[in-house]
Amino acid sequence: QVQLVESGGGLVQPGGSLRLSCAASGSISSLNDMGWYRQAPGKQRELVARITSGGSANYADSVKGRFTISRENVKKTVYLQMNSLKPEDTAAYYCYASILPRSWGKWNDYWGQGTQVTVSS
């Protein structure tokens, strides 16, 4: 069974920082793209950042220069370093990964449980 477990969310003041982590575990043959999405109240889910297996990253315009996505392939973990946080960053953040399970010869999308990030004074 494959799962993604997120951690690192919380309450932070504007201008502060948080680091989110998301670790994949289970019967995994291969990992492809991994990334982070977020959803604020009353808004649709949006891509925050994505990183390929080779380390190529892209970001939403709203977080460029402030957020950094990275991954450790051996640990099967993706991170999101969030600096200079703003109130508009407040949202539930969800980890995403494209995974090829050992028991299934098809790539599948997996999601973390979500972690809440609240930026408020």
PDB file of C-alpha atoms in Angstrom:
ATOM      1  CA  GLN A   1       0.000   0.000   0.000  1.00  0.00           C
ATOM      2  CA  VAL A   2       1.297   3.432  -0.963  1.00  0.00           C
ATOM      3  CA  GLN A   3       0.792   6.500   1.144  1.00  0.00           C
ATOM      4  CA  LEU A   4       2.031  10.070   1.444  1.00  0.00           C
ATOM      5  CA  VAL A   5       2.383  11.549   4.906  1.00  0.00           C
ATOM      6  CA  GLU A   6       2.682  15.301   5.330  1.00  0.00           C
ATOM      7  CA  SER A   7       4.019  17.328   8.220  1.00  0.00           C
ATOM      8  CA  GLY A   8       5.187  20.834   9.045  1.00  0.00           C
ATOM      9  CA  GLY A   9       2.069  22.957   8.873  1.00  0.00           C
ATOM     10  CA  GLY A  10       1.018  25.342  11.570  1.00  0.00           C
ATOM     11  CA  LEU A  11       0.373  28.913  12.581  1.00  0.00           C
ATOM     12  CA  VAL A  12       2.968  31.510  11.693  1.00  0.00           C
ATOM     13  CA  GLN A  13       3.132  35.294  11.675  1.00  0.00           C
ATOM     14  CA  PRO A  14       3.438  37.262   8.442  1.00  0.00           C
ATOM     15  CA  GLY A  15       7.038  37.276   7.309  1.00  0.00           C
ATOM     16  CA  GLY A  16       7.743  34.003   9.034  1.00  0.00           C
ATOM     17  CA  SER A  17       8.784  30.660   7.620  1.00  0.00           C
ATOM     18  CA  LEU A  18       7.595  27.083   7.566  1.00  0.00           C
ATOM     19  CA  ARG A  19       8.978  23.921   6.042  1.00  0.00           C
ATOM     20  CA  LEU A  20       6.585  21.261   4.853  1.00  0.00           C
ATOM     21  CA  SER A  21       7.620  17.665   4.350  1.00  0.00           C
ATOM     22  CA  CYS A  22       5.917  14.834   2.532  1.00  0.00           C
ATOM     23  CA  ALA A  23       7.244  11.296   2.603  1.00  0.00           C
ATOM     24  CA  ALA A  24       6.095   8.504   0.336  1.00  0.00           C
ATOM     25  CA  SER A  25       6.142   4.965   1.613  1.00  0.00           C
ATOM     26  CA  GLY A  26       4.906   1.533   0.701  1.00  0.00           C
ATOM     27  CA  SER A  27       5.337  -0.724  -2.286  1.00  0.00           C
ATOM     28  CA  ILE A  28       6.817   1.779  -4.717  1.00  0.00           C
ATOM     29  CA  SER A  29       8.598   0.911  -7.922  1.00  0.00           C
ATOM     30  CA  SER A  30       9.307   4.448  -9.092  1.00  0.00           C
ATOM     31  CA  LEU A  31       8.590   8.088  -8.292  1.00  0.00           C
ATOM     32  CA  ASN A  32       8.054  10.717 -10.936  1.00  0.00           C
ATOM     33  CA  ASP A  33       6.909  14.286 -10.369  1.00  0.00           C
ATOM     34  CA  MET A  34       6.151  15.438  -6.852  1.00  0.00           C
ATOM     35  CA  GLY A  35       4.581  18.676  -5.806  1.00  0.00           C
ATOM     36  CA  TRP A  36       2.464  20.790  -3.572  1.00  0.00           C
ATOM     37  CA  TYR A  37      -1.005  22.177  -4.073  1.00  0.00           C
ATOM     38  CA  ARG A  38      -3.052  24.380  -1.817  1.00  0.00           C
ATOM     39  CA  GLN A  39      -6.668  25.275  -1.356  1.00  0.00           C
ATOM     40  CA  ALA A  40      -7.910  28.308   0.509  1.00  0.00           C
ATOM     41  CA  PRO A  41     -11.507  28.692   1.707  1.00  0.00           C
ATOM     42  CA  GLY A  42     -13.800  29.541  -1.178  1.00  0.00           C
ATOM     43  CA  LYS A  43     -11.102  29.000  -3.779  1.00  0.00           C
ATOM     44  CA  GLN A  44     -10.114  26.199  -6.107  1.00  0.00           C
ATOM     45  CA  ARG A  45      -7.064  24.078  -5.545  1.00  0.00           C
ATOM     46  CA  GLU A  46      -3.978  25.560  -7.150  1.00  0.00           C
ATOM     47  CA  LEU A  47      -0.513  24.323  -7.922  1.00  0.00           C
ATOM     48  CA  VAL A  48       2.098  25.833  -5.635  1.00  0.00           C
ATOM     49  CA  ALA A  49       5.226  24.060  -6.802  1.00  0.00           C
ATOM     50  CA  ARG A  50       6.270  20.948  -8.667  1.00  0.00           C
ATOM     51  CA  ILE A  51       9.566  19.145  -9.035  1.00  0.00           C
ATOM     52  CA  THR A  52      10.580  16.379 -11.414  1.00  0.00           C
ATOM     53  CA  SER A  53      12.556  13.306 -10.511  1.00  0.00           C
ATOM     54  CA  GLY A  54      15.610  15.055 -11.937  1.00  0.00           C
ATOM     55  CA  GLY A  55      15.162  18.142  -9.787  1.00  0.00           C
ATOM     56  CA  SER A  56      13.631  20.578 -12.256  1.00  0.00           C
ATOM     57  CA  ALA A  57      11.158  22.818 -10.448  1.00  0.00           C
ATOM     58  CA  ASN A  58       8.443  25.277 -11.279  1.00  0.00           C
ATOM     59  CA  TYR A  59       6.338  27.553  -9.116  1.00  0.00           C
ATOM     60  CA  ALA A  60       3.168  29.522  -9.062  1.00  0.00           C
ATOM     61  CA  ASP A  61       3.836  33.182  -9.773  1.00  0.00           C
ATOM     62  CA  SER A  62       2.482  34.118  -6.370  1.00  0.00           C
ATOM     63  CA  VAL A  63       5.214  32.204  -4.535  1.00  0.00           C
ATOM     64  CA  LYS A  64       8.231  32.667  -6.783  1.00  0.00           C
ATOM     65  CA  GLY A  65      11.188  33.982  -4.873  1.00  0.00           C
ATOM     66  CA  ARG A  66       9.658  33.016  -1.539  1.00  0.00           C
ATOM     67  CA  PHE A  67       9.098  29.255  -1.717  1.00  0.00           C
ATOM     68  CA  THR A  68      11.575  26.540  -2.612  1.00  0.00           C
ATOM     69  CA  ILE A  69      10.681  22.965  -3.461  1.00  0.00           C
ATOM     70  CA  SER A  70      13.223  20.191  -3.124  1.00  0.00           C
ATOM     71  CA  ARG A  71      13.349  16.432  -2.855  1.00  0.00           C
ATOM     72  CA  GLU A  72      15.477  13.617  -1.527  1.00  0.00           C
ATOM     73  CA  ASN A  73      14.937  10.633  -3.759  1.00  0.00           C
ATOM     74  CA  VAL A  74      16.480   8.100  -1.400  1.00  0.00           C
ATOM     75  CA  LYS A  75      14.059   9.187   1.312  1.00  0.00           C
ATOM     76  CA  LYS A  76      11.204   9.488  -1.186  1.00  0.00           C
ATOM     77  CA  THR A  77      10.472  12.846   0.361  1.00  0.00           C
ATOM     78  CA  VAL A  78       9.559  16.228  -1.054  1.00  0.00           C
ATOM     79  CA  TYR A  79       9.891  19.484   0.859  1.00  0.00           C
ATOM     80  CA  LEU A  80       8.478  22.960   0.564  1.00  0.00           C
ATOM     81  CA  GLN A  81      10.443  25.709   2.252  1.00  0.00           C
ATOM     82  CA  MET A  82       8.158  28.698   2.657  1.00  0.00           C
ATOM     83  CA  ASN A  83       9.708  32.043   3.520  1.00  0.00           C
ATOM     84  CA  SER A  84       8.301  35.551   3.793  1.00  0.00           C
ATOM     85  CA  LEU A  85       4.860  34.126   4.365  1.00  0.00           C
ATOM     86  CA  LYS A  86       1.845  36.293   3.705  1.00  0.00           C
ATOM     87  CA  PRO A  87      -1.737  36.022   4.946  1.00  0.00           C
ATOM     88  CA  GLU A  88      -2.793  35.070   1.433  1.00  0.00           C
ATOM     89  CA  ASP A  89      -0.658  31.938   1.748  1.00  0.00           C
ATOM     90  CA  THR A  90      -3.145  30.637   4.292  1.00  0.00           C
ATOM     91  CA  ALA A  91      -4.539  27.377   2.944  1.00  0.00           C
ATOM     92  CA  ALA A  92      -4.592  23.639   3.279  1.00  0.00           C
ATOM     93  CA  TYR A  93      -1.495  22.303   1.561  1.00  0.00           C
ATOM     94  CA  TYR A  94      -1.545  18.932  -0.146  1.00  0.00           C
ATOM     95  CA  CYS A  95       1.392  16.872  -1.289  1.00  0.00           C
ATOM     96  CA  TYR A  96       1.152  15.146  -4.661  1.00  0.00           C
ATOM     97  CA  ALA A  97       3.215  12.423  -6.243  1.00  0.00           C
ATOM     98  CA  SER A  98       3.123  10.356  -9.397  1.00  0.00           C
ATOM     99  CA  ILE A  99       3.997   6.827  -8.380  1.00  0.00           C
ATOM    100  CA  LEU A 100       4.424   3.500 -10.113  1.00  0.00           C
ATOM    101  CA  PRO A 101       3.414   0.852  -7.557  1.00  0.00           C
ATOM    102  CA  ARG A 102       5.209  -2.490  -7.577  1.00  0.00           C
ATOM    103  CA  SER A 103       1.888  -4.301  -7.606  1.00  0.00           C
ATOM    104  CA  TRP A 104       0.343  -2.319 -10.449  1.00  0.00           C
ATOM    105  CA  GLY A 105       1.889  -1.673 -13.840  1.00  0.00           C
ATOM    106  CA  LYS A 106       0.389   1.791 -14.154  1.00  0.00           C
ATOM    107  CA  TRP A 107       1.379   5.213 -12.930  1.00  0.00           C
ATOM    108  CA  ASN A 108      -1.033   6.617 -10.399  1.00  0.00           C
ATOM    109  CA  ASP A 109      -1.533   9.905  -8.601  1.00  0.00           C
ATOM    110  CA  TYR A 110      -1.319   9.930  -4.831  1.00  0.00           C
ATOM    111  CA  TRP A 111      -2.157  12.667  -2.370  1.00  0.00           C
ATOM    112  CA  GLY A 112      -1.200  13.458   1.164  1.00  0.00           C
ATOM    113  CA  GLN A 113      -3.747  14.049   3.872  1.00  0.00           C
ATOM    114  CA  GLY A 114      -3.239  17.794   3.833  1.00  0.00           C
ATOM    115  CA  THR A 115      -1.644  20.110   6.349  1.00  0.00           C
ATOM    116  CA  GLN A 116      -3.000  23.487   7.366  1.00  0.00           C
ATOM    117  CA  VAL A 117      -0.867  26.592   7.026  1.00  0.00           C
ATOM    118  CA  THR A 118      -2.236  29.707   8.667  1.00  0.00           C
ATOM    119  CA  VAL A 119      -0.443  33.035   8.357  1.00  0.00           C
ATOM    120  CA  SER A 120      -1.826  35.547  10.800  1.00  0.00           C
ATOM    121  CA  SER A 121      -0.708  38.057  13.372  1.00  0.00           C
TER     122      SER A 121
END
